[in-house]
Coordinates of C-alpha atoms in Angstrom, one line a residue:
X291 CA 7.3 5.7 10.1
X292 CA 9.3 7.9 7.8
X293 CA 10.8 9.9 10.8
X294 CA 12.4 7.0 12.1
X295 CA 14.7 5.4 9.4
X296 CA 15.7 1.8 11.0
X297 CA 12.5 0.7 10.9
X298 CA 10.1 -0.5 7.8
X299 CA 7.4 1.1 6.6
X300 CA 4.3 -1.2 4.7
X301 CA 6.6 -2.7 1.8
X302 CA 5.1 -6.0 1.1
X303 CA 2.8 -7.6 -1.3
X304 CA 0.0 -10.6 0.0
X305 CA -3.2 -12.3 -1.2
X306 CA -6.1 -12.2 1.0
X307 CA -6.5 -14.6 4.0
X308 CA -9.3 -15.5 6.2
X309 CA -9.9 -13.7 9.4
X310 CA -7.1 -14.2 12.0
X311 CA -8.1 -15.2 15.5
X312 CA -5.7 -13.6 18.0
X313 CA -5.0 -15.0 21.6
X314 CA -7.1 -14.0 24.2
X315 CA -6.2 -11.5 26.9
X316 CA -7.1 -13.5 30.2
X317 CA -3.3 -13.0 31.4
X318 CA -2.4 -9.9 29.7
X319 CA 0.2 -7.6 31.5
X320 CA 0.6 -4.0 32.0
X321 CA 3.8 -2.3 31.3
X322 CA 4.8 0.6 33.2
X323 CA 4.3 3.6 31.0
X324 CA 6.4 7.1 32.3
X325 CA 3.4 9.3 31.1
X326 CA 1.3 7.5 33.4
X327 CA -0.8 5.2 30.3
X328 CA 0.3 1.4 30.8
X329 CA 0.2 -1.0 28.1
X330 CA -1.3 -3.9 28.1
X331 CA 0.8 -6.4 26.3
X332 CA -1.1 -10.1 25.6
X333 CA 0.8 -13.4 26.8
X334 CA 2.7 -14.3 23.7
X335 CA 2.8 -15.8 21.4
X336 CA -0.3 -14.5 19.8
X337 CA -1.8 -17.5 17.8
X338 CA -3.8 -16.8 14.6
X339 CA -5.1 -19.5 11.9
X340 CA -1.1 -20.2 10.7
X341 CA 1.0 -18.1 12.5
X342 CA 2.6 -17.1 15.5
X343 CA 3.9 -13.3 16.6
X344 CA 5.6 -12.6 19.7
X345 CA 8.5 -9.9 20.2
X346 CA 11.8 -10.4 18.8
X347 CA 14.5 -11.9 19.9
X348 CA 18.7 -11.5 19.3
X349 CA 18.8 -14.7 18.1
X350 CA 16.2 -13.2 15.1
X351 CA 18.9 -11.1 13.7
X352 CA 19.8 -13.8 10.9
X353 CA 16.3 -14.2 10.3
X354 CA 15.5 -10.8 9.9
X355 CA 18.4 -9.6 7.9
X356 CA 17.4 -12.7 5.4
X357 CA 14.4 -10.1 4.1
X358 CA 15.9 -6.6 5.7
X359 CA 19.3 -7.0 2.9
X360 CA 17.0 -7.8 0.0
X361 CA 17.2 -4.9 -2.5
X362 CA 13.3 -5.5 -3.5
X363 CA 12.1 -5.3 0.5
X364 CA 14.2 -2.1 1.1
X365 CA 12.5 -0.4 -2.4
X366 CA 10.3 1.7 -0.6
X367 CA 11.9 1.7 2.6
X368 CA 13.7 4.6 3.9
X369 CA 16.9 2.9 4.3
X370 CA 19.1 0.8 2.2
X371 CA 19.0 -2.9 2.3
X372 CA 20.6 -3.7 5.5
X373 CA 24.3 -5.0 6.6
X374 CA 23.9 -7.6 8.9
X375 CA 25.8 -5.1 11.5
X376 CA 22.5 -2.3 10.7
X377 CA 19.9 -5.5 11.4
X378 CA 21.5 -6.5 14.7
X379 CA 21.6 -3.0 15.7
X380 CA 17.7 -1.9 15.1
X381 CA 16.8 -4.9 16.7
X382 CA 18.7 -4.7 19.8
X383 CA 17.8 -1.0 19.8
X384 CA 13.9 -1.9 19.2
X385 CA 14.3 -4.7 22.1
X386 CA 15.2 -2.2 24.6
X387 CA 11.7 -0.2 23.2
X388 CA 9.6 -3.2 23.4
X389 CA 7.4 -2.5 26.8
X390 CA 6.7 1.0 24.9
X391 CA 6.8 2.8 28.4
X392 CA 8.1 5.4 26.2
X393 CA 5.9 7.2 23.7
X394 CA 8.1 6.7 20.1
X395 CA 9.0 3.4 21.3
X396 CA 8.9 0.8 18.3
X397 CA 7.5 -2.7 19.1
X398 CA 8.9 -5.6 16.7
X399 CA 6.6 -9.0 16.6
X400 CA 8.7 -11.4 15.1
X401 CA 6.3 -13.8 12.5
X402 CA 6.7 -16.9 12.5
X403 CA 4.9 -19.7 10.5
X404 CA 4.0 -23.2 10.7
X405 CA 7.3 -24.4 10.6
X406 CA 8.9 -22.0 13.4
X407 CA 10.6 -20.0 11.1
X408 CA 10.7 -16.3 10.8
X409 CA 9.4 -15.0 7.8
X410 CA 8.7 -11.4 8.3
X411 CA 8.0 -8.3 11.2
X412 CA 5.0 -6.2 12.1
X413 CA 6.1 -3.0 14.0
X414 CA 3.9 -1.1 15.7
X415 CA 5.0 2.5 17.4
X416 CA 3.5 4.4 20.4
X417 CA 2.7 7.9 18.9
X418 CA 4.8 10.5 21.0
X419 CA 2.3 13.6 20.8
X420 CA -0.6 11.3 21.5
X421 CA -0.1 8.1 23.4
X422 CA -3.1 6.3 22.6
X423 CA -2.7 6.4 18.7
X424 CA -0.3 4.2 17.3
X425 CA 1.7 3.5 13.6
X426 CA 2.1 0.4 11.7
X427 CA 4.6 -0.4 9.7
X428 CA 5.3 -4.3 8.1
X429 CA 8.3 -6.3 6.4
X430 CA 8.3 -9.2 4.8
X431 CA 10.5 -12.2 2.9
X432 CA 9.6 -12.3 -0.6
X433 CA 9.0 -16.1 0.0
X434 CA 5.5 -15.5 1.7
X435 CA 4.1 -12.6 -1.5
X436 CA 1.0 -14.1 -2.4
X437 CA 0.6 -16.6 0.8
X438 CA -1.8 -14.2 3.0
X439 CA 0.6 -14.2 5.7
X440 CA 1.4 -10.6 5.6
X441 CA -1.8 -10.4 5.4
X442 CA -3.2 -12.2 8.2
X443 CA 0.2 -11.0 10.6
X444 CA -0.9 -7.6 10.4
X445 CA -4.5 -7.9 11.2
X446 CA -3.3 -10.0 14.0
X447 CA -1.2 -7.0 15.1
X448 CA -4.2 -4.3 14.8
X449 CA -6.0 -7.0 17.2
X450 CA -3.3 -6.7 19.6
X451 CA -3.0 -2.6 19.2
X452 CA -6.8 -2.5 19.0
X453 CA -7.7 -5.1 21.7
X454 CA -4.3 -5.3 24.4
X455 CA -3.1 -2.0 24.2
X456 CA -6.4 -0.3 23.9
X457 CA -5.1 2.5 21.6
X458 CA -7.7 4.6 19.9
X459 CA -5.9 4.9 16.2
X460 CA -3.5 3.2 14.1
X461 CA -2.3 5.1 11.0
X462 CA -0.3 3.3 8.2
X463 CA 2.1 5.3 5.4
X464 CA 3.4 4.1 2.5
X465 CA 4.7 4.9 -0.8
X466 CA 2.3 6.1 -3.1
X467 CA 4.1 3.9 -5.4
X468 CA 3.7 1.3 -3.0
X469 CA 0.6 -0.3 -4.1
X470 CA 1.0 -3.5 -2.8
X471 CA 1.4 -2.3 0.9
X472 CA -1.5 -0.1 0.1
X473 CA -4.0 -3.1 -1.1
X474 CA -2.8 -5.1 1.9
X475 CA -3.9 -2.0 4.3
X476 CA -7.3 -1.4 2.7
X477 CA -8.4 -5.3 2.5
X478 CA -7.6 -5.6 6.1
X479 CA -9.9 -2.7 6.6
X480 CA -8.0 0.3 7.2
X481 CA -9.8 3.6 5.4
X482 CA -7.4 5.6 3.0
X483 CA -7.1 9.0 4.2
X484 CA -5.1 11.3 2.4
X485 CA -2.2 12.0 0.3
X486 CA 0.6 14.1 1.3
X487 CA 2.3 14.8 -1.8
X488 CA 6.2 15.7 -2.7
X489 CA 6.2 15.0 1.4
X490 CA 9.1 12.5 2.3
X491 CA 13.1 13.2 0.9
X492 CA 14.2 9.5 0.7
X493 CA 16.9 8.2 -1.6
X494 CA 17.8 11.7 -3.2
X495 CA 14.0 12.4 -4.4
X496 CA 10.6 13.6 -3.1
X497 CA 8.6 11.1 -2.3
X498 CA 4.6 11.3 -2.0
X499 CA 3.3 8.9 0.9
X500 CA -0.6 7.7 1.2
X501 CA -1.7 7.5 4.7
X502 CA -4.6 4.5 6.1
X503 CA -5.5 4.5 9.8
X504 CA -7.8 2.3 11.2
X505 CA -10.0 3.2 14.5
X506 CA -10.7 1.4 17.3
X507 CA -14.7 1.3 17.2
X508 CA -14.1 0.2 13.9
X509 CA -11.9 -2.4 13.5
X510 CA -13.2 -5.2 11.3
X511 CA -16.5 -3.8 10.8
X512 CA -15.6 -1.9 7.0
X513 CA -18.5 -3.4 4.6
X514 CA -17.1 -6.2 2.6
X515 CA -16.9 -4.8 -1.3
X516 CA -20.0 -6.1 -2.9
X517 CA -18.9 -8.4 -6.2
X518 CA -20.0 -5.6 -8.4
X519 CA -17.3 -3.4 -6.5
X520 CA -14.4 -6.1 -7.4
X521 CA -15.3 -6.4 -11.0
X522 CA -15.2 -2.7 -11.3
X523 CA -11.8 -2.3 -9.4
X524 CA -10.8 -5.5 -11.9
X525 CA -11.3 -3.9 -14.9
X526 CA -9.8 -0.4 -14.0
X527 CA -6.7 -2.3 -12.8
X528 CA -6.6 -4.1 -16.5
X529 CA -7.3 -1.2 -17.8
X530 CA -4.4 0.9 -16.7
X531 CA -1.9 -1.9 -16.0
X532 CA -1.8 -2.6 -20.0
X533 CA 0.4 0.9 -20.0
X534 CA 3.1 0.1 -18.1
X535 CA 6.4 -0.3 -20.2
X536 CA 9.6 -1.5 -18.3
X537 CA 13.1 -1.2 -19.7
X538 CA 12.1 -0.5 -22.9
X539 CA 10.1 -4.0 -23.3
X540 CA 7.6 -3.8 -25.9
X541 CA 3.7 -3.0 -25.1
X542 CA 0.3 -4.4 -26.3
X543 CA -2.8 -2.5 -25.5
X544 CA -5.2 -5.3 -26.4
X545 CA -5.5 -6.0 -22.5
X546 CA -7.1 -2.0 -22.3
X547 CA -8.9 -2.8 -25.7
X548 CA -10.7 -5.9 -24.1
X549 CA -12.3 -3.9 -21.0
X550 CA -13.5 -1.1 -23.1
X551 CA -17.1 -1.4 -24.6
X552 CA -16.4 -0.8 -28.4
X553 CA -18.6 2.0 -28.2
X554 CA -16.8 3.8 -25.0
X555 CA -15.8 7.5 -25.6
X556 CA -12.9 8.6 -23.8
X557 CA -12.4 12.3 -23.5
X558 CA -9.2 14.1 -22.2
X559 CA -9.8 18.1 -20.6
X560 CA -6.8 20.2 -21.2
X561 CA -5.8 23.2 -18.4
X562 CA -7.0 25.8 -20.9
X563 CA -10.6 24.0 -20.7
X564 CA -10.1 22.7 -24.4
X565 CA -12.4 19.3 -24.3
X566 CA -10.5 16.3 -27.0
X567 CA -13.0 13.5 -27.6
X568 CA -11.6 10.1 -28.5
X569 CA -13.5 7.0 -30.0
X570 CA -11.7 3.8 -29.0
X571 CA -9.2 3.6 -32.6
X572 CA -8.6 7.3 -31.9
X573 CA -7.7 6.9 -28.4
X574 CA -5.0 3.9 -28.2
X575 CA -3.7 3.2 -31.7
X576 CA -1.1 6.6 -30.7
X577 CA -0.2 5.4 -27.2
X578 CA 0.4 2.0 -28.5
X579 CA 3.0 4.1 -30.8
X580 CA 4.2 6.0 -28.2
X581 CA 4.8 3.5 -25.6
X582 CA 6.9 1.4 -28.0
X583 CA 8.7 4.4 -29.8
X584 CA 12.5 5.2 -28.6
X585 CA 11.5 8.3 -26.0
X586 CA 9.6 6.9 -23.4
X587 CA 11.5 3.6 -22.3
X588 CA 9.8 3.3 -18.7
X589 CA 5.6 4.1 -18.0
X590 CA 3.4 3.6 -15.2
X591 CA 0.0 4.9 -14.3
X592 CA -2.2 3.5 -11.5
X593 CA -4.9 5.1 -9.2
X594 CA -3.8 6.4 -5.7
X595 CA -7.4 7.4 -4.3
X596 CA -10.8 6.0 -5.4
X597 CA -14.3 5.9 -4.8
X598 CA -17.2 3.8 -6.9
X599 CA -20.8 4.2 -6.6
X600 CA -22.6 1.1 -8.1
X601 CA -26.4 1.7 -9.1
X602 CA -27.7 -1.4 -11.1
X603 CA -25.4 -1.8 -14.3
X604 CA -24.0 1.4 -13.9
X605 CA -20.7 2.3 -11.9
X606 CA -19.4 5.7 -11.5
X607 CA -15.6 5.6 -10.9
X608 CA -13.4 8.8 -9.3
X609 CA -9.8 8.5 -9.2
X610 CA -6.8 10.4 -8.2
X611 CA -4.0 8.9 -10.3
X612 CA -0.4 9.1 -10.6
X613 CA 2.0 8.3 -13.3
X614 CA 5.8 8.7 -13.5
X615 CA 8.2 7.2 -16.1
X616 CA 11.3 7.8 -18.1
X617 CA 11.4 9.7 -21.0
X618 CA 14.3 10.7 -23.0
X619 CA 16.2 9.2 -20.3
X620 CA 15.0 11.6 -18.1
X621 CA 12.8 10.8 -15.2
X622 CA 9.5 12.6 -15.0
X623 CA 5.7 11.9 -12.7
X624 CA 2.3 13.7 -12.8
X625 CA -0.8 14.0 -11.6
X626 CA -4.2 13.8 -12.0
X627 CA -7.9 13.0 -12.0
X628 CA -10.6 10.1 -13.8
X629 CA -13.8 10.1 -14.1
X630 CA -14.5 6.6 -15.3
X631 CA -18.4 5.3 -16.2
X632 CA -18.7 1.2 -16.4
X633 CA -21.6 -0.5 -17.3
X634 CA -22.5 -4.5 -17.2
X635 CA -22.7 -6.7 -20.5
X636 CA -23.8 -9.7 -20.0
X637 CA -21.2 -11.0 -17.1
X638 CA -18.3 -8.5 -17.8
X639 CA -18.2 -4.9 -16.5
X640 CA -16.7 -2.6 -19.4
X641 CA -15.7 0.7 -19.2
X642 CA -18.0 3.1 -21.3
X643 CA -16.4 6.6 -20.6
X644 CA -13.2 8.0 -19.1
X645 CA -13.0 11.4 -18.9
X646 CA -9.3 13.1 -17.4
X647 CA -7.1 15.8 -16.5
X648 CA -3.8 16.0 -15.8
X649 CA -2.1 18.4 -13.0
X650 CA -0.1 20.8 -14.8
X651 CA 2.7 20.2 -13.0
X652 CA 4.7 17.8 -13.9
X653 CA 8.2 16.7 -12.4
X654 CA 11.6 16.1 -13.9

């Protein structure tokens, strides 16, 4: 998605929804493709529990540039918000794309919801080195955040990729910053693959992108995470959420304090090997300090990549994280890695142990 800069890349934040039905295929039809691979479109509009998505349409354009202009939908997107004259342009240009005879043709399924309106896009692009693979990029109006309509739309549109087109892959990209789009893509089910960092120039900076792809044998069938699972991802998301600072607001670590077991030793590996070991006190009475002194007005740390093994009431937590802020009114991100332990007390899972390193390596 980043190679095409018109067109959206996963920018929007949802809360989960139930499984989507799509329409059925019984009078699906098959575009002619000039590499010789039709694709099977469905008869639209594809129905799912409470919305519709069909291709777009010229009289979308005010619809579309309603969410395409809006400064917070075009954050991570390689473009500025749109002009009204840039919206009516991509569209008519994706339009003429739409049968995607073409390998790198974009497809645009307009969203709509109960009510007929337009609330948002699902894009899907015909690979041009291998035809049978597909992107996924998604857009929409900050209206529907926390609804389960982006949501539901896109898993309606891997159906169709998935189940019409019969493509063998679908990859996703975002931000790494982006974690909203990335939540989306792993609760529909799509695996996280990799991170390609420093890899995208957008907006006058390097950018690091995470990339998801789902496959074709197995769509919908990822595990659901067992309760134990979301209690862990809960209290690591607490955990390093109480950091952020924005604007120089002031910060309270008592949200970090509360998911730590007052006994938890946290322990910090420098490049040199040099092992500092932190009791609870130690560790966040000087970040408290230091998040609310004058130098660093703007903070935020958050895992990229994860895995958690859960064995009893134990839980084993690997993370690659990234952080990036503003410090002496200078902008600056790093990396690096967690190794978190959390154990069960009573109904809460608190975290016992975190043990990190930071890449050396850190941008200004």
């Amino acid at each position: 998605m980043t190679d095409v800069p018109d067109l959206p890349q996963p920018a929007e934040p949802s809360a989960p929804a139930d499984e989507p039905t799509a329409a059925p295929a019984a009078d699906s039809t098959a575009a002619p493709a000039v590499d010789g691979t039709p694709v099977h479109h469905p008869p639209y509009p594809v129905r799912t529990k409470r919305l519709s998505l069909r291709p777009v349409r010229m009289d979308d354009v005010e619809a579309i540039h309603a969410h395409r202009s809006l400064p917070e939908v075009a954050l991570y997107l390689p473009h500025e918000p749109h002009t009204r004259e840039v919206t009516a342009e991509v569209v008519e240009r994706v339009i003429a794309g739409e049968s995607l005879a073409t390998p790198g043709d974009w497809f645009d399924l307009a969203v709509e919801d109960e009510s007929g309106r337009v609330v948002g896009e699902v894009l899907l692009r015909r690979e041009p080195d291998e035809p049978d693979t597909g992107q996924l990029g998604f857009a929409f109006h900050p209206d529907v955040h926390g609804t389960g309509i982006p949501t539901e739309a896109v898993a309606a549109a891997l159906d169709i990729a998935f189940d019409h087109f019969g493509w063998h892959r679908v990859m996703g990209i975002c931000d790494i910053r982006n974690r909203a789009s990335a939540a989306l893509m792993r609760r529909i089910g799509m695996r996280h693959e990799s991170v390609l960092r420093d890899a995208t120039f957008l907006k006058n900076e390097w950018c690091s992108d995470s990339v998801f792809a789902a496959l074709a044998r197995e769509w919908r069938r990822t595990p659901e995470r067992s309760a134990d699972e979301r209690a862990v991802d809960t209290a690591l998301t607490v955990f390093l959420a109480a950091f952020t600072r924005r604007s120089g607001e002031p910060v309270s670590l008592d949200a970090a304090r509360a998911v730590l077991a007052p006994e938890a030793v946290i322990a910090y590996v420098a490049q040199d090997g040099k092992v500092t070991r932190m009791d609870v006190d130690e560790f966040l009475a000087p970040r408290q300090e230091y998040l609310n002194g004058p130098e660093l007005t703007d903070f935020e740390e958050f895992e990229v990549q994860y895995s958690t093994v859960v064995a009893g009431d134990r839980a084993l937590r690997t993370s690659l994280y990234h952080k990036h802020g503003i410090r002496g009114g200078v902008s600056f991100s790093a990396w690096g890695r967690k190794h978190t332990q959390v154990k069960r007390v009573g109904d809460e899972w608190l975290i016992d142990s975190v043990t990190w390193t930071d890449d050396p390596e850190v941008r200004g």
